[in-house]
mmCIF file of C-alpha atoms in Angstrom:
data_model
loop_
_atom_site.group_PDB
_atom_site.id
_atom_site.type_symbol
_atom_site.label_atom_id
_atom_site.label_comp_id
_atom_site.label_asym_id
_atom_site.label_seq_id
_atom_site.Cartn_x
_atom_site.Cartn_y
_atom_site.Cartn_z
ATOM 1 C CA UNK A 7 158.006 7.667 55.249
ATOM 2 C CA UNK A 8 154.847 9.473 56.410
ATOM 3 C CA UNK A 9 155.957 12.642 54.647
ATOM 4 C CA UNK A 10 156.394 10.687 51.403
ATOM 5 C CA UNK A 11 152.934 9.132 51.686
ATOM 6 C CA UNK A 12 151.387 12.535 52.342
ATOM 7 C CA UNK A 13 153.095 13.887 49.233
ATOM 8 C CA UNK A 14 151.708 11.045 47.109
ATOM 9 C CA UNK A 15 148.223 11.548 48.546
ATOM 10 C CA UNK A 16 148.389 15.277 47.771
ATOM 11 C CA UNK A 17 149.521 14.571 44.214
ATOM 12 C CA UNK A 18 146.675 12.129 43.664
ATOM 13 C CA UNK A 19 144.179 14.532 45.218
ATOM 14 C CA UNK A 20 145.328 17.400 43.011
ATOM 15 C CA UNK A 21 145.224 15.184 39.909
ATOM 16 C CA UNK A 22 141.721 13.926 40.677
ATOM 17 C CA UNK A 23 140.506 17.443 41.436
ATOM 18 C CA UNK A 24 141.959 18.711 38.167
ATOM 19 C CA UNK A 25 140.282 15.864 36.234
ATOM 20 C CA UNK A 26 136.965 16.651 37.908
ATOM 21 C CA UNK A 27 137.167 20.353 37.087
ATOM 22 C CA UNK A 28 138.173 19.615 33.491
ATOM 23 C CA UNK A 29 135.282 17.168 33.084
ATOM 24 C CA UNK A 30 132.872 19.879 34.197
ATOM 25 C CA UNK A 31 134.268 22.298 31.601
ATOM 26 C CA UNK A 32 134.121 19.654 28.856
ATOM 27 C CA UNK A 33 130.535 18.730 29.737
ATOM 28 C CA UNK A 34 129.520 22.389 29.847
ATOM 29 C CA UNK A 35 131.148 23.001 26.463
ATOM 30 C CA UNK A 36 129.401 19.987 24.952
ATOM 31 C CA UNK A 37 126.017 21.179 26.218
ATOM 32 C CA UNK A 38 126.693 24.709 25.035
ATOM 33 C CA UNK A 39 127.795 23.607 21.566
ATOM 34 C CA UNK A 40 124.941 21.163 20.991
ATOM 35 C CA UNK A 41 122.472 23.782 19.651
ATOM 36 C CA UNK A 42 125.146 25.015 17.227
ATOM 37 C CA UNK A 43 125.949 21.464 16.118
ATOM 38 C CA UNK A 44 122.267 20.686 15.573
ATOM 39 C CA UNK A 45 121.837 23.895 13.602
ATOM 40 C CA UNK A 46 124.823 23.056 11.382
ATOM 41 C CA UNK A 47 123.497 19.525 10.880
ATOM 42 C CA UNK A 48 120.101 20.874 9.824
ATOM 43 C CA UNK A 49 121.735 23.364 7.428
ATOM 44 C CA UNK A 50 123.821 20.567 5.891
ATOM 45 C CA UNK A 51 120.707 18.427 5.384
ATOM 46 C CA UNK A 52 118.864 21.267 3.682
ATOM 47 C CA UNK A 53 121.891 22.065 1.509
ATOM 48 C CA UNK A 54 122.117 18.468 0.302
ATOM 49 C CA UNK A 55 118.405 18.324 -0.486
ATOM 50 C CA UNK A 56 118.637 21.520 -2.529
ATOM 51 C CA UNK A 57 121.814 20.325 -4.245
ATOM 52 C CA UNK A 58 120.178 17.074 -5.379
ATOM 53 C CA UNK A 59 117.260 19.082 -6.775
ATOM 54 C CA UNK A 60 119.607 21.592 -8.461
ATOM 55 C CA UNK A 61 118.041 24.408 -6.447
ATOM 56 C CA UNK A 62 121.036 26.029 -4.758
ATOM 57 C CA UNK A 63 121.030 29.745 -5.504
ATOM 58 C CA UNK A 64 124.138 31.860 -4.753
ATOM 59 C CA UNK A 65 121.926 34.934 -4.411
ATOM 60 C CA UNK A 66 119.643 33.418 -1.765
ATOM 61 C CA UNK A 67 120.271 31.715 1.555
ATOM 62 C CA UNK A 68 119.717 27.990 1.949
ATOM 63 C CA UNK A 69 116.966 28.650 4.481
ATOM 64 C CA UNK A 70 115.178 31.033 2.136
ATOM 65 C CA UNK A 71 115.173 28.581 -0.768
ATOM 66 C CA UNK A 72 114.282 25.646 1.457
ATOM 67 C CA UNK A 73 111.261 27.511 2.795
ATOM 68 C CA UNK A 74 109.616 26.940 -0.610
ATOM 69 C CA UNK A 75 109.794 23.158 -0.155
ATOM 70 C CA UNK A 76 106.964 21.170 1.400
ATOM 71 C CA UNK A 77 107.825 18.231 3.649
ATOM 72 C CA UNK A 78 105.405 15.279 3.664
ATOM 73 C CA UNK A 79 105.409 11.702 4.913
ATOM 74 C CA UNK A 80 104.538 8.738 2.725
ATOM 75 C CA UNK A 81 102.986 5.543 4.043
ATOM 76 C CA UNK A 82 105.117 2.970 2.243
ATOM 77 C CA UNK A 83 102.602 0.250 3.083
ATOM 78 C CA UNK A 84 99.816 1.974 1.131
ATOM 79 C CA UNK A 85 101.873 3.944 -1.400
ATOM 80 C CA UNK A 86 100.038 7.151 -0.480
ATOM 81 C CA UNK A 87 100.686 10.299 1.477
ATOM 82 C CA UNK A 88 100.257 9.502 5.152
ATOM 83 C CA UNK A 89 97.016 10.787 6.641
ATOM 84 C CA UNK A 90 96.957 12.701 9.901
ATOM 85 C CA UNK A 91 95.007 9.835 11.440
ATOM 86 C CA UNK A 92 97.790 7.398 10.480
ATOM 87 C CA UNK A 93 100.455 9.679 11.912
ATOM 88 C CA UNK A 94 98.498 10.178 15.127
ATOM 89 C CA UNK A 95 98.020 6.422 15.512
ATOM 90 C CA UNK A 96 101.775 5.903 15.079
ATOM 91 C CA UNK A 97 102.624 8.739 17.465
ATOM 92 C CA UNK A 98 104.441 10.700 14.753
ATOM 93 C CA UNK A 99 104.882 14.467 14.650
ATOM 94 C CA UNK A 100 105.768 15.577 11.120
ATOM 95 C CA UNK A 101 107.913 18.480 12.336
ATOM 96 C CA UNK A 102 110.118 16.362 14.595
ATOM 97 C CA UNK A 103 110.108 13.061 12.688
ATOM 98 C CA UNK A 104 113.618 11.738 11.963
ATOM 99 C CA UNK A 105 113.546 8.884 9.478
ATOM 100 C CA UNK A 106 116.871 7.371 10.541
ATOM 101 C CA UNK A 107 115.712 7.183 14.156
ATOM 102 C CA UNK A 108 112.417 5.636 13.052
ATOM 103 C CA UNK A 109 114.275 2.911 11.144
ATOM 104 C CA UNK A 110 115.664 1.673 14.476
ATOM 105 C CA UNK A 111 112.251 1.640 16.122
ATOM 106 C CA UNK A 112 110.486 -1.746 15.688
ATOM 107 C CA UNK A 113 107.106 -0.021 15.983
ATOM 108 C CA UNK A 114 107.889 2.299 13.082
ATOM 109 C CA UNK A 115 109.824 -0.047 10.799
ATOM 110 C CA UNK A 116 109.903 -3.559 9.409
ATOM 111 C CA UNK A 117 112.779 -6.039 9.464
ATOM 112 C CA UNK A 118 114.395 -7.041 6.172
ATOM 113 C CA UNK A 119 116.665 -9.931 5.309
ATOM 114 C CA UNK A 120 117.974 -11.996 2.421
ATOM 115 C CA UNK A 121 116.561 -11.227 -1.011
ATOM 116 C CA UNK A 122 114.128 -8.743 0.545
ATOM 117 C CA UNK A 123 117.056 -6.557 1.565
ATOM 118 C CA UNK A 124 119.182 -5.947 -1.552
ATOM 119 C CA UNK A 125 120.331 -2.568 -0.199
ATOM 120 C CA UNK A 126 121.456 -4.207 3.093
ATOM 121 C CA UNK A 127 119.612 -1.719 5.297
ATOM 122 C CA UNK A 128 118.222 -4.361 7.724
ATOM 123 C CA UNK A 129 115.113 -2.337 8.559
ATOM 124 C CA UNK A 130 112.823 -0.150 6.430
ATOM 125 C CA UNK A 131 110.631 2.579 7.843
ATOM 126 C CA UNK A 132 106.871 2.400 7.471
ATOM 127 C CA UNK A 133 106.694 6.161 6.915
ATOM 128 C CA UNK A 134 109.254 7.868 4.669
ATOM 129 C CA UNK A 135 109.946 11.559 4.238
ATOM 130 C CA UNK A 136 109.584 13.249 0.858
ATOM 131 C CA UNK A 137 110.202 16.853 -0.141
ATOM 132 C CA UNK A 138 107.974 18.549 -2.710
ATOM 133 C CA UNK A 139 108.613 21.567 -4.911
ATOM 134 C CA UNK A 140 105.245 22.798 -6.095
ATOM 135 C CA UNK A 141 103.618 25.385 -8.336
ATOM 136 C CA UNK A 142 100.168 25.770 -6.878
ATOM 137 C CA UNK A 143 98.828 22.241 -6.523
ATOM 138 C CA UNK A 144 101.228 20.777 -9.096
ATOM 139 C CA UNK A 145 104.419 19.012 -8.058
ATOM 140 C CA UNK A 146 107.322 20.300 -10.155
ATOM 141 C CA UNK A 147 109.928 18.045 -8.596
ATOM 142 C CA UNK A 148 110.234 15.613 -5.713
ATOM 143 C CA UNK A 149 113.244 14.796 -3.510
ATOM 144 C CA UNK A 150 113.514 11.346 -1.929
ATOM 145 C CA UNK A 151 115.869 10.120 0.802
ATOM 146 C CA UNK A 152 117.780 6.968 -0.176
ATOM 147 C CA UNK A 153 120.336 4.822 1.615
ATOM 148 C CA UNK A 154 122.055 1.481 1.374
ATOM 149 C CA UNK A 155 125.344 -0.285 1.989
ATOM 150 C CA UNK A 156 128.395 0.173 -0.217
ATOM 151 C CA UNK A 157 131.763 -1.467 0.463
ATOM 152 C CA UNK A 158 132.642 -0.082 3.884
ATOM 153 C CA UNK A 159 129.642 1.911 4.980
ATOM 154 C CA UNK A 160 126.006 2.854 4.615
ATOM 155 C CA UNK A 161 125.558 5.575 2.005
ATOM 156 C CA UNK A 162 122.956 8.229 2.832
ATOM 157 C CA UNK A 163 121.725 10.578 0.145
ATOM 158 C CA UNK A 164 118.901 12.220 -1.751
ATOM 159 C CA UNK A 165 117.554 11.651 -5.262
ATOM 160 C CA UNK A 166 115.474 14.303 -6.989
ATOM 161 C CA UNK A 167 113.035 13.552 -9.815
ATOM 162 C CA UNK A 168 111.288 15.709 -12.400
ATOM 163 C CA UNK A 169 107.512 16.155 -12.384
ATOM 164 C CA UNK A 170 107.116 12.991 -14.471
ATOM 165 C CA UNK A 171 108.377 11.131 -11.359
ATOM 166 C CA UNK A 172 110.787 9.112 -13.468
ATOM 167 C CA UNK A 173 113.485 11.440 -14.840
ATOM 168 C CA UNK A 174 116.406 12.111 -12.529
ATOM 169 C CA UNK A 175 117.386 15.662 -11.684
ATOM 170 C CA UNK A 176 120.230 14.679 -9.413
ATOM 171 C CA UNK A 177 121.632 12.262 -6.857
ATOM 172 C CA UNK A 178 123.974 13.158 -4.037
ATOM 173 C CA UNK A 179 125.317 11.376 -0.973
ATOM 174 C CA UNK A 180 125.939 13.381 2.172
ATOM 175 C CA UNK A 181 127.309 10.646 4.431
ATOM 176 C CA UNK A 182 129.481 7.599 3.739
ATOM 177 C CA UNK A 183 132.910 6.117 4.472
ATOM 178 C CA UNK A 184 133.858 4.732 1.072
ATOM 179 C CA UNK A 185 137.491 4.649 -0.073
ATOM 180 C CA UNK A 186 138.747 8.044 -1.326
ATOM 181 C CA UNK A 187 139.598 7.924 -5.005
ATOM 182 C CA UNK A 188 137.608 4.724 -5.532
ATOM 183 C CA UNK A 189 134.134 4.337 -4.024
ATOM 184 C CA UNK A 190 134.555 7.853 -2.661
ATOM 185 C CA UNK A 191 134.191 9.102 -6.234
ATOM 186 C CA UNK A 192 130.463 9.213 -5.590
ATOM 187 C CA UNK A 193 131.284 12.717 -4.346
ATOM 188 C CA UNK A 194 132.913 13.707 -7.636
ATOM 189 C CA UNK A 195 130.811 16.478 -9.257
ATOM 190 C CA UNK A 196 131.573 15.094 -12.726
ATOM 191 C CA UNK A 197 130.178 11.686 -11.780
ATOM 192 C CA UNK A 198 127.145 13.164 -10.049
ATOM 193 C CA UNK A 199 126.383 15.201 -13.163
ATOM 194 C CA UNK A 200 125.979 11.961 -15.140
ATOM 195 C CA UNK A 201 122.710 11.213 -13.330
ATOM 196 C CA UNK A 202 120.841 14.200 -14.706
ATOM 197 C CA UNK A 203 118.258 13.161 -17.295
ATOM 198 C CA UNK A 204 118.525 9.415 -16.629
ATOM 199 C CA UNK A 205 115.284 7.421 -16.569
ATOM 200 C CA UNK A 206 114.434 5.353 -13.487
ATOM 201 C CA UNK A 207 111.793 3.032 -14.985
ATOM 202 C CA UNK A 208 111.547 0.847 -18.058
ATOM 203 C CA UNK A 209 108.418 0.468 -20.203
ATOM 204 C CA UNK A 210 106.957 -2.007 -17.698
ATOM 205 C CA UNK A 211 107.429 0.381 -14.777
ATOM 206 C CA UNK A 212 110.303 -1.551 -13.220
ATOM 207 C CA UNK A 213 113.103 0.425 -11.531
ATOM 208 C CA UNK A 214 116.112 -0.437 -13.685
ATOM 209 C CA UNK A 215 118.331 2.593 -13.181
ATOM 210 C CA UNK A 216 121.834 1.752 -12.027
ATOM 211 C CA UNK A 217 125.538 1.758 -12.713
ATOM 212 C CA UNK A 218 127.109 0.147 -15.773
ATOM 213 C CA UNK A 219 130.268 -1.922 -15.752
ATOM 214 C CA UNK A 220 132.664 0.774 -16.860
ATOM 215 C CA UNK A 221 131.529 3.618 -19.094
ATOM 216 C CA UNK A 222 128.028 3.637 -20.537
ATOM 217 C CA UNK A 223 127.856 2.648 -24.191
ATOM 218 C CA UNK A 224 125.657 5.240 -25.879
ATOM 219 C CA UNK A 225 124.504 2.628 -28.402
ATOM 220 C CA UNK A 226 123.193 0.381 -25.640
ATOM 221 C CA UNK A 227 119.355 0.343 -25.623
ATOM 222 C CA UNK A 228 119.549 0.606 -21.829
ATOM 223 C CA UNK A 229 121.873 3.642 -21.872
ATOM 224 C CA UNK A 230 119.116 5.997 -20.702
ATOM 225 C CA UNK A 231 118.921 3.987 -17.470
ATOM 226 C CA UNK A 232 122.659 3.647 -16.847
ATOM 227 C CA UNK A 233 125.408 5.760 -15.275
ATOM 228 C CA UNK A 234 129.141 5.120 -15.588
ATOM 229 C CA UNK A 235 130.410 2.627 -13.030
ATOM 230 C CA UNK A 236 133.023 3.685 -10.483
ATOM 231 C CA UNK A 237 136.476 2.579 -11.613
ATOM 232 C CA UNK A 238 138.073 0.159 -9.146
ATOM 233 C CA UNK A 239 135.004 0.228 -6.889
ATOM 234 C CA UNK A 240 132.853 -2.697 -7.969
ATOM 235 C CA UNK A 241 131.180 -3.231 -4.601
ATOM 236 C CA UNK A 242 130.391 0.450 -4.103
ATOM 237 C CA UNK A 243 128.966 0.583 -7.636
ATOM 238 C CA UNK A 244 126.860 -2.469 -6.922
ATOM 239 C CA UNK A 245 125.707 -0.931 -3.654
ATOM 240 C CA UNK A 246 124.592 2.289 -5.370
ATOM 241 C CA UNK A 247 122.643 0.278 -7.961
ATOM 242 C CA UNK A 248 120.980 -1.811 -5.290
ATOM 243 C CA UNK A 249 119.982 1.141 -3.133
ATOM 244 C CA UNK A 250 118.490 3.274 -5.909
ATOM 245 C CA UNK A 251 116.610 0.305 -7.342
ATOM 246 C CA UNK A 252 115.339 -0.654 -3.895
ATOM 247 C CA UNK A 253 114.100 2.786 -2.891
ATOM 248 C CA UNK A 254 112.591 3.521 -6.314
ATOM 249 C CA UNK A 255 111.218 -0.015 -6.578
ATOM 250 C CA UNK A 256 108.166 -1.919 -5.378
ATOM 251 C CA UNK A 257 109.219 -2.069 -1.724
ATOM 252 C CA UNK A 258 110.233 1.570 -1.540
ATOM 253 C CA UNK A 259 108.744 4.638 -3.216
ATOM 254 C CA UNK A 260 107.776 2.785 -6.416
ATOM 255 C CA UNK A 261 104.036 2.338 -5.731
ATOM 256 C CA UNK A 262 103.767 5.913 -4.433
ATOM 257 C CA UNK A 263 105.468 7.372 -7.515
ATOM 258 C CA UNK A 264 103.348 5.199 -9.818
ATOM 259 C CA UNK A 265 100.246 6.568 -8.143
ATOM 260 C CA UNK A 266 101.469 10.138 -8.611
ATOM 261 C CA UNK A 267 102.132 9.497 -12.289
ATOM 262 C CA UNK A 268 98.618 8.126 -12.703
ATOM 263 C CA UNK A 269 96.566 10.328 -10.407
ATOM 264 C CA UNK A 270 98.674 13.360 -9.517
ATOM 265 C CA UNK A 271 98.621 14.770 -5.979
#
């Protein structure tokens, strides 16, 4: 009996020791891979920003092209570029600021609910990142981060606008969990190409861009503001409309873009 107990104890000891050693290797691998993972994540972000702005160049690296882009923060409360004093008061470092993290920080965001949250994001940052492509002091195009809820997930993407701050260059989503073949068609290059040249604002300055029910009728007076809806994905289509109208509207980048149109940089 004693010999059997000793055998069981040895088996358990060996198993526990093996688990412990394996956990050390797994932890070490995770730590070692983290810099690589962060680097890949940063490259993916830059690639998506350049893609939305139609700036990817097969003859130049992503890092080289991205180095021509200027990152700024916008105070969404004032509709102006954030001043250094405002950033210092909020404890924000431009180089390390992560907007998604800030949206979960009550000190750096505001709570949204009901009709004030059409994009279903729950919280909106006080300071939002924008990316500028400039010629001297003139902004040639601007890239804005946008996000909102679809059917199954939050859609994260970037929208790029021409120097009139109203005409769309491109829209692309880099993270979502929508249904492949339905809502997942937001990744379809043919659908994404439909956004180019669309107008965000109507004559009164209201953000009216969005998805149509089905294909856009070219004879529709609102056709310049509409993109084909996603077949079989009504809720995803509605979510895309809500998120672009929210972020380009009065509670998002709208006042900031209006100021740029009126005053310039």
